Structures are given as structure tokens and as C-alpha cells.
PDB file of C-alpha atoms in Angstrom:
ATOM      1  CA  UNK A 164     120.533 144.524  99.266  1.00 63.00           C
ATOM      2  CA  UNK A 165     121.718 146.069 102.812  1.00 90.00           C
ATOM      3  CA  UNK A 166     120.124 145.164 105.676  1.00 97.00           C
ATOM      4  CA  UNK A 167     119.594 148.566 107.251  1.00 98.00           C
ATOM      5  CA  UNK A 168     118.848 151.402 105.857  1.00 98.00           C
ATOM      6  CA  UNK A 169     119.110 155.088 107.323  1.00 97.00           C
ATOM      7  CA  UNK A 170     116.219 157.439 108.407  1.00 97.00           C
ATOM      8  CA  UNK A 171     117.229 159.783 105.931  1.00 97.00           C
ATOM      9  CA  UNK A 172     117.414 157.650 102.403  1.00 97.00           C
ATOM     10  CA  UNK A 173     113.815 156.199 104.025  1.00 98.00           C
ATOM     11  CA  UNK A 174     112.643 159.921 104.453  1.00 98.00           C
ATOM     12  CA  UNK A 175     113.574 160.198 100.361  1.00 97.00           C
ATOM     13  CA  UNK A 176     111.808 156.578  99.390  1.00 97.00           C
ATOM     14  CA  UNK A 177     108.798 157.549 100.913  1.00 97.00           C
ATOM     15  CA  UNK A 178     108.302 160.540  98.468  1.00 95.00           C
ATOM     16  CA  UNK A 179     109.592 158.277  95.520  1.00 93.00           C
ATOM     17  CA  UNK A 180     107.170 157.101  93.148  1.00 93.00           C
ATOM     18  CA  UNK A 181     107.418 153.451  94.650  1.00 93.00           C
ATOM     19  CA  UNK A 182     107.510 153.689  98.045  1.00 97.00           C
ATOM     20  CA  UNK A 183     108.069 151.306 100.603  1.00 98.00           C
ATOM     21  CA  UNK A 184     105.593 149.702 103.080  1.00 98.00           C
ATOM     22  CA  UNK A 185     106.162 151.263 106.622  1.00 98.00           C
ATOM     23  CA  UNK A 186     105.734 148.519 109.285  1.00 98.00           C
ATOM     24  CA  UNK A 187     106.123 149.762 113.099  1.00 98.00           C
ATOM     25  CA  UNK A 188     107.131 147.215 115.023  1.00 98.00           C
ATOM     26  CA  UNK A 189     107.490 148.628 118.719  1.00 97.00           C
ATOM     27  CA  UNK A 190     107.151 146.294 121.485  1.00 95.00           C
ATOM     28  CA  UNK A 191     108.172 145.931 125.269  1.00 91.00           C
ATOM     29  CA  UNK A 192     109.605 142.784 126.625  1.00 85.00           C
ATOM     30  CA  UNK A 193     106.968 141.250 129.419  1.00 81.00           C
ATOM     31  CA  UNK A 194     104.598 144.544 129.289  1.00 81.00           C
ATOM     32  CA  UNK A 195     101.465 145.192 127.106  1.00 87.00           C
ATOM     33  CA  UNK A 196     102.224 145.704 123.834  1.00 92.00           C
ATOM     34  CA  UNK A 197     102.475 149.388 122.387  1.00 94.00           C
ATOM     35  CA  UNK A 198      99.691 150.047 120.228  1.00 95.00           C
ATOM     36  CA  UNK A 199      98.656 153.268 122.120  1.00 96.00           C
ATOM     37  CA  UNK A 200     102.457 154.833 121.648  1.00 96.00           C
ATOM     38  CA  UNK A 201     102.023 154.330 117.725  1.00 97.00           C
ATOM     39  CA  UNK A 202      98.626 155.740 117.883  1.00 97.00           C
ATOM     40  CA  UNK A 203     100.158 158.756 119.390  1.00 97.00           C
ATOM     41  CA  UNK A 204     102.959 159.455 116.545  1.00 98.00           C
ATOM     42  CA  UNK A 205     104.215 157.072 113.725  1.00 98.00           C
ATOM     43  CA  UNK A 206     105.752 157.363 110.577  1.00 98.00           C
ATOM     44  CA  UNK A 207     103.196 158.114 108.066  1.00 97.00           C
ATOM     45  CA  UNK A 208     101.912 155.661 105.887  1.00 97.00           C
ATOM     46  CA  UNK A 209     103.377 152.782 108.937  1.00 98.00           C
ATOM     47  CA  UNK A 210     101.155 150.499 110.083  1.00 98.00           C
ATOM     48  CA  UNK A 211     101.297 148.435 113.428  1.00 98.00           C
ATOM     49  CA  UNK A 212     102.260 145.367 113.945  1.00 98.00           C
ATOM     50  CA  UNK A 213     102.012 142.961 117.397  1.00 97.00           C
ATOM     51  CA  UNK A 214     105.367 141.146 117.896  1.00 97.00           C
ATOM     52  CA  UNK A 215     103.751 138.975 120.192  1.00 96.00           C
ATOM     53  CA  UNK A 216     100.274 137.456 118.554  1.00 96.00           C
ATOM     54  CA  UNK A 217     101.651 138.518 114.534  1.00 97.00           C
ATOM     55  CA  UNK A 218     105.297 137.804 114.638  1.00 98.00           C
ATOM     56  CA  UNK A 219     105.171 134.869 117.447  1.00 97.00           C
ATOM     57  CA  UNK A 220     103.106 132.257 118.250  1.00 97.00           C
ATOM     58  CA  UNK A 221     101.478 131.307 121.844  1.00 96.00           C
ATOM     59  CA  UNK A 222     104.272 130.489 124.093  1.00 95.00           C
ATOM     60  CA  UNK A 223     104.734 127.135 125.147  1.00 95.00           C
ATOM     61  CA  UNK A 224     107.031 124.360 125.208  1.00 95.00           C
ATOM     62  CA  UNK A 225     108.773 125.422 122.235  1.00 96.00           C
ATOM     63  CA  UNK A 226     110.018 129.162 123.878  1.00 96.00           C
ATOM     64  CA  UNK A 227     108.114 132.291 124.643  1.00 96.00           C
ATOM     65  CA  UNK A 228     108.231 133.429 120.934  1.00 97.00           C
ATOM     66  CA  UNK A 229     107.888 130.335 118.984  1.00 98.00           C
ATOM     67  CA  UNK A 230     107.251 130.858 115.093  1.00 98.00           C
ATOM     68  CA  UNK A 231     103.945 132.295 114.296  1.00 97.00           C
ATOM     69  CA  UNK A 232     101.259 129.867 112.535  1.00 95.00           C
ATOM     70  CA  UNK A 233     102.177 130.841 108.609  1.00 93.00           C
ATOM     71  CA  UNK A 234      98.317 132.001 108.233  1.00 94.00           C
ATOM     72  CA  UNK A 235      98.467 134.452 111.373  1.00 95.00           C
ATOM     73  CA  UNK A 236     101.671 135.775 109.983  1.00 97.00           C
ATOM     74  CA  UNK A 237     100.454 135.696 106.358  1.00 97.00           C
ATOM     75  CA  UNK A 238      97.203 137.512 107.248  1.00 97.00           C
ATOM     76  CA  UNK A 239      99.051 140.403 109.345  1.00 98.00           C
ATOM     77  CA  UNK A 240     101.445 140.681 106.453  1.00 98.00           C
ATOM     78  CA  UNK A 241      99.195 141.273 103.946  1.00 98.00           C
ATOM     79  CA  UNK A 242      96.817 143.698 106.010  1.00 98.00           C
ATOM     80  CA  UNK A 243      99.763 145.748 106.488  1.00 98.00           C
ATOM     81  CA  UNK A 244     100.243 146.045 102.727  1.00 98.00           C
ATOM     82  CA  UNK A 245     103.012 143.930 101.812  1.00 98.00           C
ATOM     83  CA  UNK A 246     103.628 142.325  98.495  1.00 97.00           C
ATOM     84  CA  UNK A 247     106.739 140.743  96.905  1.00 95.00           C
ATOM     85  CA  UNK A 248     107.154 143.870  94.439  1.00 94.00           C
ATOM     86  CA  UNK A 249     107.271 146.537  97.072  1.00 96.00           C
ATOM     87  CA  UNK A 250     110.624 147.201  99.747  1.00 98.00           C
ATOM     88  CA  UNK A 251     109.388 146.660 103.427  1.00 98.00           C
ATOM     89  CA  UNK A 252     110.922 148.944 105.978  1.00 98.00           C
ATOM     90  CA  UNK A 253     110.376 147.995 109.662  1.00 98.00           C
ATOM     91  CA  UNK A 254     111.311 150.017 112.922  1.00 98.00           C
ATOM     92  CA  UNK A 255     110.811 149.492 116.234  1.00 97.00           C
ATOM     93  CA  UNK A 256     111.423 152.160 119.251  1.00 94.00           C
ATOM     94  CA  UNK A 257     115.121 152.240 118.626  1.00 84.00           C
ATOM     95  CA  UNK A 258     116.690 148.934 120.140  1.00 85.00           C
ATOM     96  CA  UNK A 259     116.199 147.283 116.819  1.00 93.00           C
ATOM     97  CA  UNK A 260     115.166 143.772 118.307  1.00 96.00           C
ATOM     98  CA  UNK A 261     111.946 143.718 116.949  1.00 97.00           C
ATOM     99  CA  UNK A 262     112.193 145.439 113.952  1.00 98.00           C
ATOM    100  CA  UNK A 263     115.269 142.913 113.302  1.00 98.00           C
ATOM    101  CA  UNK A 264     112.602 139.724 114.278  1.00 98.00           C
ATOM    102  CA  UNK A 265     110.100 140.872 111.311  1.00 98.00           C
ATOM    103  CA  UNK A 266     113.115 141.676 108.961  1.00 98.00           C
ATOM    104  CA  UNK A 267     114.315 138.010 109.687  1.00 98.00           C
ATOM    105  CA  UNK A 268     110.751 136.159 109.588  1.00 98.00           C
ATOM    106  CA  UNK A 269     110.167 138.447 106.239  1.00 98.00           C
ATOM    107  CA  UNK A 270     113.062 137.147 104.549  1.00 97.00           C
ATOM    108  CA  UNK A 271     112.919 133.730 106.190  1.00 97.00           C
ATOM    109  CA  UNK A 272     109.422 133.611 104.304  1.00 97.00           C
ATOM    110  CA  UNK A 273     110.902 134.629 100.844  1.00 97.00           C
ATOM    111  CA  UNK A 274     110.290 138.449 100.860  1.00 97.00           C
ATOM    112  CA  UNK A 275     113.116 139.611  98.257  1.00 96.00           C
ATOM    113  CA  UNK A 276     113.132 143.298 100.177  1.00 97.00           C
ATOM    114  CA  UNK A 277     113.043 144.179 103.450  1.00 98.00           C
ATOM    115  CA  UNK A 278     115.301 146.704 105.755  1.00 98.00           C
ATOM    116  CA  UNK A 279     115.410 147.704 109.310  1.00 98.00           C
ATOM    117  CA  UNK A 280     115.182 151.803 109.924  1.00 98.00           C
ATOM    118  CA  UNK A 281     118.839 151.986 111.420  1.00 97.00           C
ATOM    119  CA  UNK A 282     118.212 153.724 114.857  1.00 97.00           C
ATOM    120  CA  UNK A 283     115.246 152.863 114.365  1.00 97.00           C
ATOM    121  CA  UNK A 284     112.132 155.605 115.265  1.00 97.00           C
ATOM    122  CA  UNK A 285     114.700 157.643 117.703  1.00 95.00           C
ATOM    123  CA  UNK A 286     116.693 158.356 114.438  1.00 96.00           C
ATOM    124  CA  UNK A 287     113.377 159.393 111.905  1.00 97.00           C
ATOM    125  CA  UNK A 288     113.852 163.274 112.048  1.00 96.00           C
ATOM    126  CA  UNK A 289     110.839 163.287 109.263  1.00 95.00           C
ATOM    127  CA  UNK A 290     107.139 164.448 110.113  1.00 96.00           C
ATOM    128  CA  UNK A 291     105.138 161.980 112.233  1.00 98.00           C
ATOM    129  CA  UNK A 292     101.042 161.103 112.040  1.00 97.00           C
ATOM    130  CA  UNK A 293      98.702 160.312 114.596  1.00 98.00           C
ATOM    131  CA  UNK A 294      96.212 157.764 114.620  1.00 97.00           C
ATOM    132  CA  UNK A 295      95.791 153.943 112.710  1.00 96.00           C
ATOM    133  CA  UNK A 296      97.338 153.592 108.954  1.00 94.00           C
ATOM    134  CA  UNK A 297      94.817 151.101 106.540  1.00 93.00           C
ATOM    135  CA  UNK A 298      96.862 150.806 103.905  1.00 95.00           C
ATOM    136  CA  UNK A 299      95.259 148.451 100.660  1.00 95.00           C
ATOM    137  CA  UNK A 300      95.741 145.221 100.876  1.00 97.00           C
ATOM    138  CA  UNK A 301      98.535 143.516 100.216  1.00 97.00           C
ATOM    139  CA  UNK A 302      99.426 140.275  98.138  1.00 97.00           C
ATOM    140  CA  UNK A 303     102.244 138.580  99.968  1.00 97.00           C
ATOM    141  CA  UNK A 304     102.322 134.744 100.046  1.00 96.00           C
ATOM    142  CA  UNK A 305     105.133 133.279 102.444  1.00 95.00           C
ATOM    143  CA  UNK A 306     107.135 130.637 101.472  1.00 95.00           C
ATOM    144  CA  UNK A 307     109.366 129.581 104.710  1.00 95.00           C
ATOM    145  CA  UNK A 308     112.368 128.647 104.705  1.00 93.00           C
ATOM    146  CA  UNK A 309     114.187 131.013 102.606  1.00 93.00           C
ATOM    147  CA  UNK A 310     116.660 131.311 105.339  1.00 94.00           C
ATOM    148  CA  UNK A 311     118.498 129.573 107.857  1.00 95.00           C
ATOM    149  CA  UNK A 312     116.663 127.878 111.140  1.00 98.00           C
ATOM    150  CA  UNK A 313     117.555 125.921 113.887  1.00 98.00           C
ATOM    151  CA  UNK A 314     116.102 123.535 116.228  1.00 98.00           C
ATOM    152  CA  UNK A 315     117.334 122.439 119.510  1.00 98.00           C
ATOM    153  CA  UNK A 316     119.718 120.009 118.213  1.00 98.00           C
ATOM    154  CA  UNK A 317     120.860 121.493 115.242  1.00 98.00           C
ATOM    155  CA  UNK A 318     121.628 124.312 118.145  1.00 98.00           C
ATOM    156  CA  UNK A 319     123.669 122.180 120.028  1.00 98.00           C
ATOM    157  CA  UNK A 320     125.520 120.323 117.474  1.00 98.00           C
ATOM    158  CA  UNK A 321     126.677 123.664 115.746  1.00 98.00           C
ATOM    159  CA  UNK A 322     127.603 124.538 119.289  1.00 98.00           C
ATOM    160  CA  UNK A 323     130.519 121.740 118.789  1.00 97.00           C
ATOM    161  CA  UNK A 324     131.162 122.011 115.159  1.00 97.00           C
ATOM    162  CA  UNK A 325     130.940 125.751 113.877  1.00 97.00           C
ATOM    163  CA  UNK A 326     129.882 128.963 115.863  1.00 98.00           C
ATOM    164  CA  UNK A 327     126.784 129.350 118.470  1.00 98.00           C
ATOM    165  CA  UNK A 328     126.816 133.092 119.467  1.00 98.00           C
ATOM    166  CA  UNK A 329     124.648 133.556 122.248  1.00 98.00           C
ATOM    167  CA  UNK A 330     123.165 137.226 121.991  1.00 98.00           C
ATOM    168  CA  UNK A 331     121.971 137.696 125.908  1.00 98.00           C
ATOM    169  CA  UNK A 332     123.536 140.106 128.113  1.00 97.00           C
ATOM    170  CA  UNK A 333     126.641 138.531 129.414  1.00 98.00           C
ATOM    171  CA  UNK A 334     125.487 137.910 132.912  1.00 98.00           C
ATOM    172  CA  UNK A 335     122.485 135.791 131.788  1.00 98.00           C
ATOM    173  CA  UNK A 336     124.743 133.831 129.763  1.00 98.00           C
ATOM    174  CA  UNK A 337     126.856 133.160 132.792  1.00 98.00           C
ATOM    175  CA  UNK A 338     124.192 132.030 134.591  1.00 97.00           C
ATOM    176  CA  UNK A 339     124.444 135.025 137.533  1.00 97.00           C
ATOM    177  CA  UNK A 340     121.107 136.134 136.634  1.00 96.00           C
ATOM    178  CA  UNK A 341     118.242 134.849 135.132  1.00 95.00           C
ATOM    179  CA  UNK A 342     115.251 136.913 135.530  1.00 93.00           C
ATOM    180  CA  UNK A 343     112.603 135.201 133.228  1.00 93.00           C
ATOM    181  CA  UNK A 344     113.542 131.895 132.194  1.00 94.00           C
ATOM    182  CA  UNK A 345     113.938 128.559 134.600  1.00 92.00           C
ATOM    183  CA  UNK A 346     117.471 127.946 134.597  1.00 95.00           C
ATOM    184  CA  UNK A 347     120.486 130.719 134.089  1.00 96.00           C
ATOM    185  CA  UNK A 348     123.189 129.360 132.418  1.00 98.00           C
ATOM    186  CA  UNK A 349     123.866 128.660 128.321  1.00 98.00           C
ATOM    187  CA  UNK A 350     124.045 126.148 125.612  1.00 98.00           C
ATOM    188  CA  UNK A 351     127.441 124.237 125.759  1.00 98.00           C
ATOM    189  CA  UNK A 352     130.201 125.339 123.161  1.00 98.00           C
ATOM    190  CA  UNK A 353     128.252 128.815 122.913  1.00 98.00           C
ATOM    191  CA  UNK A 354     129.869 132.360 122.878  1.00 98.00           C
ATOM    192  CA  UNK A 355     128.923 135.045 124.698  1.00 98.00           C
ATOM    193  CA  UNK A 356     128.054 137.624 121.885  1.00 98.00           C
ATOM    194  CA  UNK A 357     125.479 140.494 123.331  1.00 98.00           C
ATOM    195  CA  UNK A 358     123.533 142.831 121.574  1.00 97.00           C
ATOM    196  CA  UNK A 359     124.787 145.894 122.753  1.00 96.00           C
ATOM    197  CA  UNK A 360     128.145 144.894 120.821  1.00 97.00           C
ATOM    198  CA  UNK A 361     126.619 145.651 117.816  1.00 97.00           C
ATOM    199  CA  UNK A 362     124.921 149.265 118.188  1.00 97.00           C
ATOM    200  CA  UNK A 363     127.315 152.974 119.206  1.00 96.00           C
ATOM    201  CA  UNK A 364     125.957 154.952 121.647  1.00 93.00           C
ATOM    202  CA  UNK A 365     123.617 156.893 119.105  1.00 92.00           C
ATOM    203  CA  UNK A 366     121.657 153.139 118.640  1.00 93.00           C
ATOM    204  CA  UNK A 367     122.158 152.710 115.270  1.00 96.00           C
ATOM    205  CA  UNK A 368     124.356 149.814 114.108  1.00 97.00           C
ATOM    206  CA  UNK A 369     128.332 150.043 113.977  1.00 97.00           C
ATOM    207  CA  UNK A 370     129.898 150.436 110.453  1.00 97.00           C
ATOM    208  CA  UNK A 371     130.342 147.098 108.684  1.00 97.00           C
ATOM    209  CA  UNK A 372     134.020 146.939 109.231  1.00 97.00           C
ATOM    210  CA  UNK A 373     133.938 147.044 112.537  1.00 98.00           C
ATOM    211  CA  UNK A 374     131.153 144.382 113.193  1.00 98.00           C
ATOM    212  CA  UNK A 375     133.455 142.478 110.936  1.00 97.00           C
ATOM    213  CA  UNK A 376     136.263 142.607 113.475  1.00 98.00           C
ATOM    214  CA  UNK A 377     133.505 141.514 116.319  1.00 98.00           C
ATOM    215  CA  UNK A 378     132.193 138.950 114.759  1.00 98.00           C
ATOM    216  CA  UNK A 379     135.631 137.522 113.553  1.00 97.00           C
ATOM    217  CA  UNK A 380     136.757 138.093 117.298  1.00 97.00           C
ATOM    218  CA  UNK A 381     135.118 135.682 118.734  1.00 97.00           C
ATOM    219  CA  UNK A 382     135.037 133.087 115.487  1.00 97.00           C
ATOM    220  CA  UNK A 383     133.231 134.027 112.915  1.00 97.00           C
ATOM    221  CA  UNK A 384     136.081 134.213 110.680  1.00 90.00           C
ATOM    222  CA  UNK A 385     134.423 132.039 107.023  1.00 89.00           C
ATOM    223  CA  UNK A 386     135.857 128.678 108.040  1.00 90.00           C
ATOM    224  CA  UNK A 387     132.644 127.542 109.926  1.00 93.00           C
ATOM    225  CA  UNK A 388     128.774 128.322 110.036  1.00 97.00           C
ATOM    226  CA  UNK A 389     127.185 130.725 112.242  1.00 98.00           C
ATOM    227  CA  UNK A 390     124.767 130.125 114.290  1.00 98.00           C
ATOM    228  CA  UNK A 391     122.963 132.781 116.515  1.00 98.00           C
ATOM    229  CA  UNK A 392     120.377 132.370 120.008  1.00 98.00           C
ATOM    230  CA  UNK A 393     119.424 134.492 122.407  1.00 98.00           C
ATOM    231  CA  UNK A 394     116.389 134.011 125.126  1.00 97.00           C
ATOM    232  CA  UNK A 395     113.394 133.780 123.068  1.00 96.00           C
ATOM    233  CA  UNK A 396     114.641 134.300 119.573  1.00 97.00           C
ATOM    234  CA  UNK A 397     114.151 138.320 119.658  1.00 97.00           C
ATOM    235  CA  UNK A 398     117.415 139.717 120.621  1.00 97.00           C
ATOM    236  CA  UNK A 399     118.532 137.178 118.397  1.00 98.00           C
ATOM    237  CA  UNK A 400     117.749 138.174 115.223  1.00 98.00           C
ATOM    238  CA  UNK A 401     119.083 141.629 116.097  1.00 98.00           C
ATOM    239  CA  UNK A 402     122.231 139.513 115.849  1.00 98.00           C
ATOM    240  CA  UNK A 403     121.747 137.738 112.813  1.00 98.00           C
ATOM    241  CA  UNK A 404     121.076 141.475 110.967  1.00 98.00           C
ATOM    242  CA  UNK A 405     124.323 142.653 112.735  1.00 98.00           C
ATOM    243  CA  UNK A 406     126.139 139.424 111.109  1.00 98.00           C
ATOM    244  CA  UNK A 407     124.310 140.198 107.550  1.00 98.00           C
ATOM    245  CA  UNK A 408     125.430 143.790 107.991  1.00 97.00           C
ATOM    246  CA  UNK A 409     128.963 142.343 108.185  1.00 97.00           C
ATOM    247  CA  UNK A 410     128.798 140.117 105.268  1.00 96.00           C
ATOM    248  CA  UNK A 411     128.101 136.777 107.970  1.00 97.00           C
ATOM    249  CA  UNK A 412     125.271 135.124 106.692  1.00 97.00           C
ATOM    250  CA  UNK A 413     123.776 133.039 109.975  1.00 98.00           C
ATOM    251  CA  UNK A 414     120.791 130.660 111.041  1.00 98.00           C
ATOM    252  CA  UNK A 415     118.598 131.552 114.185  1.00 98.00           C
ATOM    253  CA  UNK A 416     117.499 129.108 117.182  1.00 98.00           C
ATOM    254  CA  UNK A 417     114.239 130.932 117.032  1.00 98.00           C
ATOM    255  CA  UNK A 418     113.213 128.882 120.246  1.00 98.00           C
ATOM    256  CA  UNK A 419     116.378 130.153 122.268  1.00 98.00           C
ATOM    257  CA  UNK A 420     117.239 129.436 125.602  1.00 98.00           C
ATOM    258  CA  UNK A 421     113.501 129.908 126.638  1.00 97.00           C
ATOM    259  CA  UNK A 422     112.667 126.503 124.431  1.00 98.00           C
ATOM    260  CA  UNK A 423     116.472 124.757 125.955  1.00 98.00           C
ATOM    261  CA  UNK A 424     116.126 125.754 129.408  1.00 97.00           C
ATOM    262  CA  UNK A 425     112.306 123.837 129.734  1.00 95.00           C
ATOM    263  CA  UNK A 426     114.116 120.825 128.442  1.00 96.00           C
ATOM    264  CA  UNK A 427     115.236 119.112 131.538  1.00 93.00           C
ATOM    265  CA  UNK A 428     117.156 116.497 129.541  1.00 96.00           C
ATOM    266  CA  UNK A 429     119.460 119.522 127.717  1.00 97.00           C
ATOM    267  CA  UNK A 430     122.929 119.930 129.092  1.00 97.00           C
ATOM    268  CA  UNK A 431     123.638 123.722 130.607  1.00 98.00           C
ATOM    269  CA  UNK A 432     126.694 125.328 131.081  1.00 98.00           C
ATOM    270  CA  UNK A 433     127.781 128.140 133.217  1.00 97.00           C
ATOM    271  CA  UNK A 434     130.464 130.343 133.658  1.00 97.00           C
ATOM    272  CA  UNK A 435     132.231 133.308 131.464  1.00 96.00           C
ATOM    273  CA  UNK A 436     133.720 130.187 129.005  1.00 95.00           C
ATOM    274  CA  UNK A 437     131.571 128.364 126.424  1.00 95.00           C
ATOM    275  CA  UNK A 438     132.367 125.169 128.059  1.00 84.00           C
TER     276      UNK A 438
END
């Protein structure tokens, strides 16, 4: 099944006679989270989720957006209305980071069916409803580990031995900059691989070919693993969807450089070269 899937083929699902579950995933990086801006206007039938107490547990030693505790997720899941027999759709307010973080813990937890609204809500030219979505309950049971995770040192070793993209903007990962986390720099062996690589100007993601070419521009070319970070295991999964939109498959270091950089003992490189 594709990744993504456009506002328009969601606009038609939705009057189908099966339609999909609606999550609304916006969120702001460091600010309160955005609760009141899908009260205001939503795609109906989409119901809220909070990236950073449903999709994330407390932050910690182990990065500011560690996995959630499988019962907080589970519970959030299911009050939204999922179940294994219905397609999830998730947008966020049109970066796609994290929409792409519940598309990745989703399947990560065994949901056969879930796509990020390409553009996400900056592309829905459909009707919008105020106010708070209670949809019935859902069923859905998670089973993680349905797809590929990293750790630390399964980080760093696939640094040396396949492909590390590093998905921060390029002066973090040079270690000019770093406005949130202790140290600027990145994981040895890593590539620089931002975001913003993946999206035209519109926001929506680049046609498959061409992330193709990207990705096998700096490695990804089938003759090693993939292996994606970013700082806190957001931006990151935006990368891992771009890769699946490509045809990549690829594991996320869902603690990121916010769980590496606490580490005193972990090696960090700067620089423009992965060295």
C-alpha cells in the first residue's frame, strides 16, 4: 500500500462506504500543543491526537520523544477509533513530521493500513468542522515491532556498516547550531539527509522517482540497510515515509540525537563530512 495518499482520493474515501479513520495530528515543536487550532476547523470525522503525551513518552534520558508506554498509545489509538480492518489517515499542519511519527508508530505496532494526507491539512480543499470528533470506539491491539528500530548502538554500528541518514537541517548536523539539544554536532559515519529534501515547494512529497535519485545520492542504492535519525525521532520518521515512498524500506533511531548527545561517553562528529 502507498504511504501517502492525496487530499483528493481521501476527500472520495471519506464518502465511500468504508471510510477511513481521520487522525489530526498537528503539533508545534517546544510550544503548547494545538488542540485549540483543531477545535477551530478539522477534517470531519478527525479526531485529535497529542504527539507529545499519545505518540511519545515523558522525556528523559532516552530523548525528548522516547516511545510511548504501549497502553498510553494503545488507549489513544483506540479512542480515536482505530481497528485493524479500517485504513488510518493521519495529517498534521502540512510539514508532515508528525503525521509521518503516527504513520510510523502505527505500522511499527502492526496496523496493516495507514497513510499520511500528502500536504497534509494545507492541501484538504474539502469542507472542514468545528469542534471535538467522538468517534466509537475502536478495537486496535498493538503488537510492536512490526518494523524496524534502533537503539543507540545499533545507530552507530549501521553508521559504519550500511547507511545512517541524519534528517536535521544541515547546520545542526554540522554542529554550527544547536538550539535545543546539549551538544551540536552528529553521529559518526552519518549523512546529512534533511527533511526539506524530500517535500516541493507546494509541501507535499516529491514524486517517487525523484526521491529515488536522493536517496540513492547519498547511498541508499540496495547494497546496504538504511538507517534514519534526526533530533528526537520526529523529523525522522518524515524520512523514513520519504524512503518508503521511494521503495527504501528503513529503521528509525527513535531516540535521535536528543538520546546520543546526553550520552557523554558517545563519540560526536562535526563538520559538513560524516566523519
Amino acid at each position: 500500500m502507498n504511504a501517502i495518499i492525496s487530499a483528493s482520493r481521501l476527500a472520495s474515501d471519506l464518502t465511500g462506504p468504508n471510510p477511513p479513520v481521520v487522525l489530526d495530528v498537528r503539533w508545534q515543536l517546544g510550544g503548547p500543543n494545538l488542540r485549540h487550532a483543531y477545535e477551530e476547523a478539522h477534517i470531519p470525522g478527525a479526531v485529535y491526537v497529542d504527539l507529545d503525551t499519545e505518540l511519545a513518552g515523558p522525556a528523559g534520558a532516552a530523548g525528548r520523544h522516547p516511545l510511548p508506554d504501549p497502553e498510553v498509545f494503545a488507549e489513544a489509538m483506540r479512542a480515536a477509533g482505530v481497528s485493524e480492518n479500517r485504513d488510518v489517515v493521519v495529517y498534521d499542519g502540512g510539514l508532515g513530521w508528525a503525521a509521518a511519527r503516527a504513520w510510523w508508530l502505527l505500522r511499527w505496532t502492526g496496523h496493516p493500513s495507514v497513510r499520511v494526507l500528502d500536504g497534509g491539512l494545507a492541501a484538504w480543499r474539502g469542507p472542514v468542522e468545528s469542534g471535538s470528533a467522538v468517534p466509537p470506539a475502536g478495537t486496535f491491539v498493538p503488537s510492536p515491532g512490526k518494523a524496524s528500530l534502533l537503539d543507540a548502538d545499533g545507530a552507530a554500528a549501521l553508521a559504519r556498516t550500511g547507511l545512517l541518514l541524519d534528517a536535521r537541517a544541515a547546520e545542526r548536523y554540522r554542529g554550527d547550531v544547536e538550539p535545543i539539544d546539549p551538544v551540536g554536532g552528529h553521529i559518526p559515519g552519518a549523512v546529512s539527509a534533511p527533511t526539506t529534501g524530500n517535500v516541493a515547494e507546494s509541501g507535499c512529497f516529491l514524486p517517487a522517482g525523484e526521491l529515488a535519485d536522493r536517496f540513492a545520492a547519498l547511498g541508499a542504492d540496495g547494497s546496504s540497510e538504511v538507517g534514519v535519525y534526526c533530533g528526537s525521532g520526529v523529523s525522522g520518521a518524515h524520512e523514513v515515509l520519504a524512503l518508503a515512498v521511494a521503495g527504501i524500506p528503513a529503521a528509525l533511531y527513535v531516540g535521535s540525537w536528543s538520546e546520543w548527545s546526553r550520552d557523554g561517553s558517545r563519540p560526536v562528529a562535526t563538520g559538513p563530512d560524516p566523519q
